[in-house]
mmCIF file of C-alpha atoms and ligand atoms in Angstrom:
data_model
loop_
_atom_site.group_PDB
_atom_site.id
_atom_site.type_symbol
_atom_site.label_atom_id
_atom_site.label_comp_id
_atom_site.label_asym_id
_atom_site.label_seq_id
_atom_site.Cartn_x
_atom_site.Cartn_y
_atom_site.Cartn_z
ATOM 1 C CA MET A 1023 -33.930 9.388 2.756
ATOM 2 C CA LEU A 1024 -33.443 12.708 1.152
ATOM 3 C CA LEU A 1025 -31.058 15.059 2.221
ATOM 4 C CA THR A 1026 -31.642 18.441 2.293
ATOM 5 C CA ASN A 1027 -30.695 22.142 3.218
ATOM 6 C CA LEU A 1028 -26.981 21.224 2.983
ATOM 7 C CA LYS A 1029 -23.332 22.806 2.029
ATOM 8 C CA ALA A 1030 -22.309 19.560 -0.342
ATOM 9 C CA ALA A 1031 -18.268 19.561 -0.604
ATOM 10 C CA THR A 1032 -18.603 16.053 -3.013
ATOM 11 C CA MET A 1033 -14.855 16.623 -3.866
ATOM 12 C CA LYS A 1034 -15.468 15.779 -7.523
ATOM 13 C CA ASP A 1035 -13.501 17.993 -9.571
ATOM 14 C CA GLY A 1036 -11.806 21.065 -6.515
ATOM 15 C CA TYR A 1037 -14.378 20.616 -3.483
ATOM 16 C CA GLY A 1038 -16.743 20.184 -5.761
ATOM 17 C CA LEU A 1039 -19.391 22.608 -3.828
ATOM 18 C CA ILE A 1040 -22.332 22.595 -4.503
ATOM 19 C CA GLU A 1041 -24.387 25.556 -2.373
ATOM 20 C CA ASP A 1042 -27.975 24.566 -1.572
ATOM 21 C CA ALA A 1043 -27.410 20.975 -2.209
ATOM 22 C CA ALA A 1044 -29.851 17.593 -2.105
ATOM 23 C CA ILE A 1045 -28.481 14.103 -1.646
ATOM 24 C CA LEU A 1046 -30.736 11.133 -2.225
ATOM 25 C CA ILE A 1047 -30.001 7.787 -0.439
ATOM 26 C CA GLU A 1048 -30.921 4.902 -1.315
ATOM 27 C CA GLY A 1049 -29.942 1.264 -0.420
ATOM 28 C CA GLY A 1050 -26.327 2.916 1.605
ATOM 29 C CA ARG A 1051 -25.852 3.935 -1.502
ATOM 30 C CA ILE A 1052 -25.657 7.877 -2.990
ATOM 31 C CA ALA A 1053 -28.255 7.439 -6.028
ATOM 32 C CA TRP A 1054 -28.412 11.370 -6.700
ATOM 33 C CA ALA A 1055 -26.215 14.219 -5.395
ATOM 34 C CA GLY A 1056 -26.765 17.889 -6.629
ATOM 35 C CA PRO A 1057 -28.703 21.701 -6.381
ATOM 36 C CA ARG A 1058 -31.584 21.312 -4.262
ATOM 37 C CA THR A 1059 -34.011 22.799 -7.210
ATOM 38 C CA GLU A 1060 -33.420 20.015 -9.134
ATOM 39 C CA ALA A 1061 -34.136 17.161 -6.617
ATOM 40 C CA PRO A 1062 -36.208 14.142 -7.897
ATOM 41 C CA SER A 1063 -38.919 14.069 -6.480
ATOM 42 C CA GLY A 1064 -41.098 11.690 -4.033
ATOM 43 C CA HIS A 1065 -38.717 11.490 -1.221
ATOM 44 C CA HIS A 1066 -39.363 12.707 2.318
ATOM 45 C CA ALA A 1067 -36.554 15.249 2.639
ATOM 46 C CA THR A 1068 -34.385 15.815 6.300
ATOM 47 C CA ASP A 1069 -33.720 19.574 6.774
ATOM 48 C CA CYS A 1070 -30.223 19.425 7.249
ATOM 49 C CA ALA A 1071 -29.821 23.143 8.617
ATOM 50 C CA GLY A 1072 -27.404 24.613 6.287
ATOM 51 C CA ARG A 1073 -24.353 22.072 7.189
ATOM 52 C CA LEU A 1074 -21.474 21.361 5.497
ATOM 53 C CA ALA A 1075 -21.810 17.693 4.200
ATOM 54 C CA THR A 1076 -18.382 15.952 2.935
ATOM 55 C CA PRO A 1077 -17.485 12.344 2.666
ATOM 56 C CA GLY A 1078 -17.236 10.282 5.819
ATOM 57 C CA LEU A 1079 -13.324 10.802 6.682
ATOM 58 C CA ILE A 1080 -10.513 7.749 5.891
ATOM 59 C CA ASP A 1081 -7.372 7.874 8.254
ATOM 60 C CA CYS A 1082 -5.617 5.222 5.791
ATOM 61 C CA HIS A 1083 -1.972 5.006 7.963
ATOM 62 C CA THR A 1084 -2.371 4.130 11.739
ATOM 63 C CA HIS A 1085 -0.481 1.567 13.624
ATOM 64 C CA LEU A 1086 -3.769 1.947 16.422
ATOM 65 C CA VAL A 1087 -3.934 -1.978 17.753
ATOM 66 C CA HIS A 1088 -0.415 -2.094 19.888
ATOM 67 C CA GLY A 1089 -0.469 -3.321 23.818
ATOM 68 C CA GLY A 1090 1.180 -0.744 26.966
ATOM 69 C CA SER A 1091 2.268 3.130 26.648
ATOM 70 C CA ARG A 1092 5.008 4.871 25.931
ATOM 71 C CA ALA A 1093 4.225 7.965 28.017
ATOM 72 C CA HIS A 1094 7.803 7.602 29.765
ATOM 73 C CA GLU A 1095 9.573 7.735 27.069
ATOM 74 C CA PHE A 1096 8.002 10.640 25.772
ATOM 75 C CA GLU A 1097 9.526 12.650 29.219
ATOM 76 C CA GLN A 1098 12.748 10.650 28.287
ATOM 77 C CA ARG A 1099 13.202 12.385 25.184
ATOM 78 C CA LEU A 1100 12.469 15.799 27.313
ATOM 79 C CA THR A 1101 15.465 15.086 29.168
ATOM 80 C CA GLY A 1102 17.566 14.880 26.523
ATOM 81 C CA VAL A 1103 17.988 11.025 25.668
ATOM 82 C CA SER A 1104 17.148 10.202 22.088
ATOM 83 C CA TYR A 1105 15.271 7.906 20.471
ATOM 84 C CA ALA A 1106 17.998 5.817 19.182
ATOM 85 C CA GLU A 1107 18.995 5.275 22.812
ATOM 86 C CA ILE A 1108 15.881 4.058 24.018
ATOM 87 C CA ALA A 1109 15.883 1.490 21.128
ATOM 88 C CA ARG A 1110 19.363 0.568 22.167
ATOM 89 C CA ALA A 1111 18.319 0.751 26.090
ATOM 90 C CA GLY A 1112 15.206 -2.033 24.950
ATOM 91 C CA GLY A 1113 12.628 0.667 24.649
ATOM 92 C CA GLY A 1114 11.114 1.723 21.395
ATOM 93 C CA ILE A 1115 9.293 -0.570 19.223
ATOM 94 C CA ALA A 1116 10.717 -3.167 21.100
ATOM 95 C CA ALA A 1117 8.811 -2.753 24.144
ATOM 96 C CA THR A 1118 5.912 -2.276 22.049
ATOM 97 C CA VAL A 1119 6.155 -5.581 20.897
ATOM 98 C CA ARG A 1120 6.910 -7.136 24.651
ATOM 99 C CA MET A 1121 3.389 -5.451 25.863
ATOM 100 C CA THR A 1122 1.444 -6.138 22.720
ATOM 101 C CA ARG A 1123 2.569 -10.034 22.834
ATOM 102 C CA ALA A 1124 1.835 -9.634 26.877
ATOM 103 C CA GLU A 1125 -1.606 -8.334 25.989
ATOM 104 C CA PRO A 1126 -4.490 -10.406 25.790
ATOM 105 C CA GLU A 1127 -6.834 -9.817 22.788
ATOM 106 C CA ALA A 1128 -9.920 -8.128 24.782
ATOM 107 C CA GLY A 1129 -7.131 -6.204 26.454
ATOM 108 C CA LEU A 1130 -5.511 -5.158 22.736
ATOM 109 C CA ALA A 1131 -9.447 -4.049 21.710
ATOM 110 C CA ALA A 1132 -10.413 -1.995 24.592
ATOM 111 C CA SER A 1133 -7.562 -0.087 24.340
ATOM 112 C CA ALA A 1134 -7.655 -0.072 20.298
ATOM 113 C CA LEU A 1135 -11.202 0.626 20.942
ATOM 114 C CA ARG A 1136 -11.034 4.077 23.388
ATOM 115 C CA ARG A 1137 -8.208 5.334 20.230
ATOM 116 C CA LEU A 1138 -10.760 4.780 17.802
ATOM 117 C CA ASP A 1139 -13.337 6.442 19.012
ATOM 118 C CA ALA A 1140 -11.252 9.407 19.302
ATOM 119 C CA LEU A 1141 -11.173 8.960 15.419
ATOM 120 C CA LEU A 1142 -14.649 8.429 15.127
ATOM 121 C CA ALA A 1143 -15.600 11.507 16.633
ATOM 122 C CA GLU A 1144 -13.989 13.586 14.432
ATOM 123 C CA GLY A 1145 -16.251 12.100 11.391
ATOM 124 C CA VAL A 1146 -13.724 9.005 10.214
ATOM 125 C CA THR A 1147 -15.988 5.895 8.758
ATOM 126 C CA THR A 1148 -13.668 3.921 7.634
ATOM 127 C CA ILE A 1149 -9.266 3.319 8.806
ATOM 128 C CA GLU A 1150 -6.364 1.295 7.850
ATOM 129 C CA VAL A 1151 -4.935 -0.566 10.787
ATOM 130 C CA LYS A 1152 -1.648 -2.607 10.326
ATOM 131 C CA SER A 1153 -0.234 -5.201 12.415
ATOM 132 C CA GLY A 1154 4.180 -5.262 12.824
ATOM 133 C CA TYR A 1155 4.240 -4.570 17.132
ATOM 134 C CA GLY A 1156 3.614 -8.868 17.150
ATOM 135 C CA LEU A 1157 6.601 -9.656 14.791
ATOM 136 C CA ASP A 1158 5.939 -13.740 15.869
ATOM 137 C CA ARG A 1159 3.140 -15.730 13.649
ATOM 138 C CA ASP A 1160 0.793 -16.403 17.354
ATOM 139 C CA THR A 1161 1.428 -12.232 18.086
ATOM 140 C CA GLU A 1162 0.740 -10.753 14.821
ATOM 141 C CA ILE A 1163 -2.582 -12.836 13.810
ATOM 142 C CA LYS A 1164 -3.855 -11.820 17.247
ATOM 143 C CA MET A 1165 -3.027 -8.196 16.610
ATOM 144 C CA LEU A 1166 -4.874 -8.437 12.719
ATOM 145 C CA LYS A 1167 -8.030 -10.047 14.447
ATOM 146 C CA VAL A 1168 -8.681 -6.890 16.948
ATOM 147 C CA ALA A 1169 -8.030 -5.345 14.154
ATOM 148 C CA ARG A 1170 -11.191 -6.920 12.232
ATOM 149 C CA GLU A 1171 -12.954 -6.795 15.585
ATOM 150 C CA LEU A 1172 -13.063 -3.655 15.705
ATOM 151 C CA SER A 1173 -15.404 -3.214 12.821
ATOM 152 C CA ARG A 1174 -18.503 -5.447 14.788
ATOM 153 C CA ARG A 1175 -18.364 -2.698 17.847
ATOM 154 C CA ARG A 1176 -18.543 0.665 15.399
ATOM 155 C CA PRO A 1177 -19.715 1.714 12.749
ATOM 156 C CA VAL A 1178 -16.718 1.676 11.087
ATOM 157 C CA ASP A 1179 -14.781 0.040 8.154
ATOM 158 C CA VAL A 1180 -11.730 -1.364 8.792
ATOM 159 C CA VAL A 1181 -8.589 -2.156 6.236
ATOM 160 C CA THR A 1182 -5.476 -4.295 7.800
ATOM 161 C CA SER A 1183 -2.685 -4.584 6.813
ATOM 162 C CA TYR A 1184 -0.112 -7.310 7.454
ATOM 163 C CA LEU A 1185 3.288 -5.145 8.887
ATOM 164 C CA GLY A 1186 5.766 -8.351 9.848
ATOM 165 C CA ALA A 1187 8.263 -6.407 8.183
ATOM 166 C CA HIS A 1188 8.382 -3.100 10.793
ATOM 167 C CA ALA A 1189 11.521 -4.329 13.139
ATOM 168 C CA LEU A 1190 13.049 -7.317 13.806
ATOM 169 C CA PRO A 1191 12.507 -9.278 16.902
ATOM 170 C CA PRO A 1192 15.133 -9.731 19.374
ATOM 171 C CA GLU A 1193 14.934 -13.414 19.343
ATOM 172 C CA TYR A 1194 15.927 -13.314 15.995
ATOM 173 C CA ARG A 1195 18.730 -10.676 16.497
ATOM 174 C CA GLU A 1196 21.147 -12.392 15.093
ATOM 175 C CA ASN A 1197 19.421 -13.954 12.377
ATOM 176 C CA ARG A 1198 17.861 -11.346 9.670
ATOM 177 C CA ALA A 1199 17.669 -13.938 7.000
ATOM 178 C CA GLY A 1200 15.731 -16.089 10.024
ATOM 179 C CA TYR A 1201 13.427 -13.854 10.348
ATOM 180 C CA LEU A 1202 12.061 -12.862 6.647
ATOM 181 C CA ASP A 1203 12.145 -16.554 6.522
ATOM 182 C CA LEU A 1204 9.740 -16.827 9.392
ATOM 183 C CA VAL A 1205 7.559 -13.550 7.553
ATOM 184 C CA CYS A 1206 7.033 -14.744 4.019
ATOM 185 C CA ASN A 1207 7.422 -18.664 4.664
ATOM 186 C CA GLU A 1208 5.021 -19.021 7.587
ATOM 187 C CA VAL A 1209 3.293 -15.627 9.056
ATOM 188 C CA MET A 1210 2.239 -14.265 5.818
ATOM 189 C CA PRO A 1211 1.283 -17.297 4.281
ATOM 190 C CA ALA A 1212 -1.071 -18.138 7.596
ATOM 191 C CA VAL A 1213 -2.135 -14.748 7.559
ATOM 192 C CA ALA A 1214 -3.372 -14.461 4.451
ATOM 193 C CA ARG A 1215 -5.202 -18.257 4.191
ATOM 194 C CA ALA A 1216 -7.558 -16.336 7.681
ATOM 195 C CA GLY A 1217 -8.259 -13.698 4.790
ATOM 196 C CA LEU A 1218 -6.838 -11.678 7.912
ATOM 197 C CA ALA A 1219 -4.772 -8.627 5.650
ATOM 198 C CA ASP A 1220 -6.137 -6.725 2.846
ATOM 199 C CA ALA A 1221 -2.353 -5.795 1.998
ATOM 200 C CA VAL A 1222 1.370 -6.061 2.795
ATOM 201 C CA ASP A 1223 3.239 -3.188 4.567
ATOM 202 C CA ALA A 1224 7.234 -3.164 5.268
ATOM 203 C CA PHE A 1225 9.412 -0.898 6.915
ATOM 204 C CA CYS A 1226 12.253 0.245 4.355
ATOM 205 C CA GLU A 1227 14.600 1.823 6.279
ATOM 206 C CA GLY A 1228 18.242 2.056 7.269
ATOM 207 C CA ILE A 1229 16.969 1.109 11.326
ATOM 208 C CA ALA A 1230 14.633 -1.569 10.047
ATOM 209 C CA PHE A 1231 14.629 -3.605 6.482
ATOM 210 C CA SER A 1232 16.392 -2.915 3.084
ATOM 211 C CA VAL A 1233 15.490 -2.234 -0.283
ATOM 212 C CA GLU A 1234 16.617 -5.771 -0.406
ATOM 213 C CA GLU A 1235 14.958 -7.394 2.232
ATOM 214 C CA THR A 1236 11.479 -5.149 1.361
ATOM 215 C CA ARG A 1237 11.656 -7.032 -2.619
ATOM 216 C CA ARG A 1238 12.150 -10.351 -1.199
ATOM 217 C CA VAL A 1239 8.674 -9.610 1.024
ATOM 218 C CA PHE A 1240 6.767 -7.940 -1.555
ATOM 219 C CA ALA A 1241 7.457 -11.311 -4.014
ATOM 220 C CA VAL A 1242 5.494 -13.226 -1.416
ATOM 221 C CA ALA A 1243 3.151 -10.996 -0.994
ATOM 222 C CA LYS A 1244 2.168 -11.222 -4.881
ATOM 223 C CA SER A 1245 2.256 -14.875 -5.245
ATOM 224 C CA LEU A 1246 -0.331 -14.396 -2.893
ATOM 225 C CA GLY A 1247 -2.306 -11.680 -4.601
ATOM 226 C CA LEU A 1248 -2.015 -9.240 -1.539
ATOM 227 C CA PRO A 1249 -1.025 -5.327 -2.893
ATOM 228 C CA VAL A 1250 1.468 -4.075 -1.273
ATOM 229 C CA LYS A 1251 2.013 -0.535 0.320
ATOM 230 C CA LEU A 1252 5.621 0.493 2.148
ATOM 231 C CA HIS A 1253 6.782 3.273 4.954
ATOM 232 C CA ALA A 1254 9.602 4.773 2.486
ATOM 233 C CA GLU A 1255 12.323 6.892 2.590
ATOM 234 C CA GLN A 1256 10.894 8.506 5.800
ATOM 235 C CA LEU A 1257 14.718 9.062 7.663
ATOM 236 C CA SER A 1258 16.696 8.236 4.659
ATOM 237 C CA ASN A 1259 16.484 7.789 0.933
ATOM 238 C CA LEU A 1260 16.956 4.126 0.238
ATOM 239 C CA GLY A 1261 15.077 3.675 -3.099
ATOM 240 C CA GLY A 1262 11.952 2.210 -1.740
ATOM 241 C CA ALA A 1263 9.742 3.965 -3.354
ATOM 242 C CA ALA A 1264 11.038 2.947 -6.395
ATOM 243 C CA LEU A 1265 10.675 -0.809 -5.067
ATOM 244 C CA ALA A 1266 7.324 0.083 -4.286
ATOM 245 C CA ALA A 1267 6.372 1.078 -8.287
ATOM 246 C CA GLU A 1268 8.191 -1.360 -9.268
ATOM 247 C CA PHE A 1269 5.245 -3.650 -7.388
ATOM 248 C CA GLY A 1270 2.539 -1.346 -8.323
ATOM 249 C CA ALA A 1271 1.935 -0.723 -4.624
ATOM 250 C CA LEU A 1272 -0.944 0.796 -3.432
ATOM 251 C CA SER A 1273 1.006 3.922 -1.576
ATOM 252 C CA VAL A 1274 4.402 5.045 -0.282
ATOM 253 C CA ASP A 1275 4.024 6.246 3.017
ATOM 254 C CA HIS A 1276 6.040 9.670 4.853
ATOM 255 C CA ILE A 1277 8.157 9.806 1.473
ATOM 256 C CA GLU A 1278 10.101 12.889 3.113
ATOM 257 C CA TYR A 1279 13.418 11.728 1.550
ATOM 258 C CA LEU A 1280 11.627 10.879 -1.620
ATOM 259 C CA ASP A 1281 13.913 12.222 -4.629
ATOM 260 C CA GLN A 1282 12.445 13.103 -8.289
ATOM 261 C CA ALA A 1283 13.277 9.457 -9.446
ATOM 262 C CA GLY A 1284 11.237 8.447 -6.603
ATOM 263 C CA VAL A 1285 8.664 10.495 -7.591
ATOM 264 C CA ASP A 1286 8.412 10.026 -10.957
ATOM 265 C CA ALA A 1287 8.316 6.409 -10.872
ATOM 266 C CA ILE A 1288 5.227 6.839 -8.277
ATOM 267 C CA ALA A 1289 3.550 8.760 -10.634
ATOM 268 C CA ALA A 1290 4.384 6.386 -13.299
ATOM 269 C CA SER A 1291 2.641 2.775 -11.045
ATOM 270 C CA GLY A 1292 -0.164 5.356 -9.929
ATOM 271 C CA THR A 1293 1.344 5.312 -6.513
ATOM 272 C CA VAL A 1294 -0.692 7.401 -3.767
ATOM 273 C CA ALA A 1295 2.152 9.503 -1.739
ATOM 274 C CA VAL A 1296 0.590 9.234 2.113
ATOM 275 C CA LEU A 1297 1.832 12.201 4.402
ATOM 276 C CA LEU A 1298 2.356 11.788 7.809
ATOM 277 C CA PRO A 1299 2.860 14.894 9.229
ATOM 278 C CA GLY A 1300 2.124 13.736 12.686
ATOM 279 C CA ALA A 1301 5.621 11.542 12.943
ATOM 280 C CA PHE A 1302 7.328 14.822 11.120
ATOM 281 C CA TYR A 1303 6.114 16.637 14.149
ATOM 282 C CA PHE A 1304 7.130 14.101 16.946
ATOM 283 C CA LEU A 1305 10.616 13.772 15.964
ATOM 284 C CA ARG A 1306 11.225 17.387 14.986
ATOM 285 C CA GLU A 1307 11.902 16.846 11.260
ATOM 286 C CA LYS A 1308 13.603 19.018 9.234
ATOM 287 C CA GLN A 1309 12.802 17.368 5.928
ATOM 288 C CA ALA A 1310 9.927 17.691 3.979
ATOM 289 C CA PRO A 1311 8.093 15.422 1.705
ATOM 290 C CA PRO A 1312 8.870 16.655 -1.932
ATOM 291 C CA VAL A 1313 5.118 18.358 -1.881
ATOM 292 C CA ALA A 1314 5.036 20.304 -5.336
ATOM 293 C CA ALA A 1315 7.059 17.816 -7.373
ATOM 294 C CA LEU A 1316 4.140 15.419 -6.744
ATOM 295 C CA ARG A 1317 2.344 17.883 -7.606
ATOM 296 C CA LYS A 1318 3.824 18.527 -10.559
ATOM 297 C CA ALA A 1319 4.023 14.823 -11.025
ATOM 298 C CA GLY A 1320 0.001 14.470 -10.711
ATOM 299 C CA VAL A 1321 0.970 12.320 -7.418
ATOM 300 C CA PRO A 1322 -2.340 11.738 -5.665
ATOM 301 C CA MET A 1323 -1.428 12.841 -2.036
ATOM 302 C CA ALA A 1324 -2.755 11.006 0.801
ATOM 303 C CA VAL A 1325 -2.640 12.350 4.934
ATOM 304 C CA ALA A 1326 -2.888 10.102 7.680
ATOM 305 C CA THR A 1327 -2.686 10.130 11.338
ATOM 306 C CA ASP A 1328 -0.183 7.512 11.753
ATOM 307 C CA LEU A 1329 -1.054 6.672 14.831
ATOM 308 C CA ASN A 1330 1.565 4.740 16.609
ATOM 309 C CA PRO A 1331 3.021 4.663 20.667
ATOM 310 C CA GLY A 1332 6.412 6.361 19.186
ATOM 311 C CA THR A 1333 6.336 8.315 16.581
ATOM 312 C CA SER A 1334 3.160 9.525 16.050
ATOM 313 C CA PRO A 1335 0.157 9.276 19.046
ATOM 314 C CA VAL A 1336 -2.199 11.656 16.925
ATOM 315 C CA HIS A 1337 -5.250 10.890 17.767
ATOM 316 C CA SER A 1338 -7.221 13.361 15.810
ATOM 317 C CA ILE A 1339 -7.485 13.676 11.942
ATOM 318 C CA LEU A 1340 -8.145 16.527 11.793
ATOM 319 C CA THR A 1341 -4.564 17.585 13.432
ATOM 320 C CA ALA A 1342 -3.212 15.732 10.593
ATOM 321 C CA MET A 1343 -4.852 17.645 8.537
ATOM 322 C CA ASN A 1344 -3.575 21.521 10.053
ATOM 323 C CA MET A 1345 0.004 19.983 10.492
ATOM 324 C CA ALA A 1346 -0.406 18.837 6.388
ATOM 325 C CA CYS A 1347 -1.144 22.584 5.623
ATOM 326 C CA VAL A 1348 1.299 24.358 8.009
ATOM 327 C CA LEU A 1349 4.560 21.376 7.829
ATOM 328 C CA PHE A 1350 3.980 20.719 4.598
ATOM 329 C CA GLY A 1351 2.403 23.309 2.306
ATOM 330 C CA LEU A 1352 -1.059 21.606 1.073
ATOM 331 C CA THR A 1353 -3.539 23.868 0.517
ATOM 332 C CA PRO A 1354 -6.878 22.968 2.613
ATOM 333 C CA GLU A 1355 -8.426 21.066 -0.291
ATOM 334 C CA GLU A 1356 -5.492 19.215 -1.003
ATOM 335 C CA ALA A 1357 -5.779 18.276 2.994
ATOM 336 C CA LEU A 1358 -9.165 17.136 2.731
ATOM 337 C CA ARG A 1359 -8.815 15.154 -0.661
ATOM 338 C CA GLY A 1360 -6.317 13.501 1.112
ATOM 339 C CA VAL A 1361 -8.631 12.190 3.822
ATOM 340 C CA THR A 1362 -11.320 11.230 1.117
ATOM 341 C CA ASP A 1363 -10.874 10.641 -1.413
ATOM 342 C CA ASN A 1364 -6.720 9.916 -2.203
ATOM 343 C CA ALA A 1365 -7.015 7.622 0.852
ATOM 344 C CA ALA A 1366 -9.533 5.647 -0.108
ATOM 345 C CA ARG A 1367 -7.520 5.219 -3.160
ATOM 346 C CA ALA A 1368 -4.143 4.694 -1.163
ATOM 347 C CA LEU A 1369 -6.241 1.523 0.618
ATOM 348 C CA GLY A 1370 -7.685 0.474 -3.040
ATOM 349 C CA LEU A 1371 -10.615 1.396 -2.910
ATOM 350 C CA TYR A 1372 -13.107 3.078 -5.100
ATOM 351 C CA ASP A 1373 -16.583 3.090 -3.922
ATOM 352 C CA ARG A 1374 -15.803 6.125 -1.638
ATOM 353 C CA GLY A 1375 -14.278 9.046 -0.165
ATOM 354 C CA LEU A 1376 -16.703 11.307 -2.970
ATOM 355 C CA LEU A 1377 -20.017 12.421 -2.554
ATOM 356 C CA THR A 1378 -21.564 11.538 -5.856
ATOM 357 C CA PRO A 1379 -23.823 8.929 -7.464
ATOM 358 C CA GLY A 1380 -23.135 5.491 -6.920
ATOM 359 C CA MET A 1381 -20.466 6.234 -4.486
ATOM 360 C CA ARG A 1382 -21.674 4.527 -0.803
ATOM 361 C CA ALA A 1383 -23.304 6.970 1.563
ATOM 362 C CA ASP A 1384 -20.605 7.903 4.194
ATOM 363 C CA ILE A 1385 -21.392 11.400 4.915
ATOM 364 C CA ALA A 1386 -19.790 13.655 7.802
ATOM 365 C CA LEU A 1387 -21.965 16.856 8.620
ATOM 366 C CA TRP A 1388 -20.273 19.551 9.716
ATOM 367 C CA ASN A 1389 -21.339 22.742 11.577
ATOM 368 C CA THR A 1390 -19.029 24.892 9.540
ATOM 369 C CA GLU A 1391 -19.606 27.351 6.550
ATOM 370 C CA ARG A 1392 -16.579 26.312 4.029
ATOM 371 C CA PRO A 1393 -15.223 23.232 3.549
ATOM 372 C CA GLY A 1394 -11.474 24.858 3.196
ATOM 373 C CA ASP A 1395 -12.154 25.782 7.457
ATOM 374 C CA LEU A 1396 -11.575 21.756 8.309
ATOM 375 C CA ALA A 1397 -8.220 21.972 8.370
ATOM 376 C CA TYR A 1398 -7.936 24.781 9.780
ATOM 377 C CA PRO A 1399 -7.980 25.504 13.768
ATOM 378 C CA LEU A 1400 -6.567 23.326 15.512
ATOM 379 C CA GLY A 1401 -7.949 21.260 18.920
ATOM 380 C CA PHE A 1402 -11.579 22.216 17.450
ATOM 381 C CA ASN A 1403 -13.804 19.615 16.450
ATOM 382 C CA PRO A 1404 -17.399 20.774 14.526
ATOM 383 C CA LEU A 1405 -18.470 17.705 13.887
ATOM 384 C CA ALA A 1406 -22.434 17.757 14.206
ATOM 385 C CA ALA A 1407 -23.333 14.037 12.126
ATOM 386 C CA VAL A 1408 -22.179 11.381 10.848
ATOM 387 C CA ILE A 1409 -24.283 9.025 8.260
ATOM 388 C CA ARG A 1410 -22.526 5.220 7.234
ATOM 389 C CA HIS A 1411 -24.423 3.106 4.272
ATOM 390 C CA GLY A 1412 -27.333 5.228 4.670
ATOM 391 C CA ASP A 1413 -27.995 5.111 8.353
ATOM 392 C CA VAL A 1414 -26.678 8.126 10.544
ATOM 393 C CA VAL A 1415 -24.802 6.517 13.458
ATOM 394 C CA ARG A 1416 -23.509 9.737 15.423
ATOM 395 C CA GLY A 1417 -25.662 12.751 16.277
ATOM 396 C CA MET A 1418 -28.903 13.744 14.813
ATOM 397 C CA LEU A 1419 -30.352 15.150 11.711
HETATM 398 N N1 LIG B 2755 7.386 3.886 11.303
HETATM 399 C C1 LIG B 2755 7.955 5.078 12.334
HETATM 400 O O1 LIG B 2755 8.405 6.101 12.862
HETATM 401 C C2 LIG B 2755 7.100 3.522 13.230
HETATM 402 N N2 LIG B 2755 6.690 2.672 12.605
HETATM 403 C C3 LIG B 2755 7.517 3.101 11.107
HETATM 404 O O2 LIG B 2755 7.371 1.926 10.395
HETATM 405 C C4 LIG B 2755 7.972 3.854 14.914
HETATM 406 C C5 LIG B 2755 6.762 3.411 15.928
HETATM 407 C C6 LIG B 2755 7.853 3.176 17.112
HETATM 408 O O3 LIG B 2755 8.229 3.954 17.580
HETATM 409 O O4 LIG B 2755 6.635 2.427 17.732
HETATM 410 FE FE1 LIG B 2756 3.413 3.828 9.775
#
């Protein structure tokens, strides 16, 4: 398939914009991309009506699979009850854990598919999904199986992370070490054996797990050959990012409270900084991540929805891009790179995120003039079509 008459944001050096472009797709991969006048001959051309082409978007941090709803907590919070008070009363993460444990696989899949469809409607072709609302062996495995199943039900690649160290489950309230034993000695090895996780994640925070506890989890992940990533410095600076860097983490996520030493550590380890403006917005946080320092140190920045029922019910990657610009000061180009090239790196994937030869032919086509337009509007979706592995899976060309 030779796509012609399009503007291609290849994302190679800045937007890598080719004004009057052609892209040749062979065997599900990009075989050639460049100016239309130089396109290889002998191929049937498909006219793209001057549309903008970008790499298929990548949401590299979600908690898409979970049971139940916490809309009532949103209402409570708006009558003045705090997130911490709700959690102490048995709500918060614990409420989602109860509902996720109680929900059969089919119900979890059905609600996850509805959320996924909202992301796919905005040109997402790869998504990361975490466990972490089961916290017992069977429910964590159930969540990861449902996540894997999503890619058989929709045209999307799903990358999974085992997030056993997300919260302390109620049955271990008095026994932190016992829960870490369960995570490290039983659940993580079982998940690894079954091939259900592509990485291991943890929540390193005062209200979750300490740096030393996270180290224990990471050491076991390493022994099982699983890469790590970390929810770090979201609400306070514990030094989780430096620990993650020590383990060569794929990414550190949130990082509002990351300090210069943390920036230097992840710059040295090649770890991606994943910015999650949805949680910052919903929690009405004041401290923004150190974007200027990350830029200066050359740390790749990704942007994701953090789609979760408690702190980021954001079902729109375009909205996350807009928030990253408005709330964190990213440029529209950084926001687009954050959901393409850099999001791919945050997942350890080097075969997508750019429209260059050899990359997978995952392409979003937009009814818009310039790549900078994608991060600009709020609540407007200019998606025209999606090509995945070289097949048109949404819209028409
Ligand atoms: N960071 C968060 O903000 C959420 N999880 C995490 O690791 C909270 C998720 C929830 O409230 O359900
Ligand atoms: Fe998260």
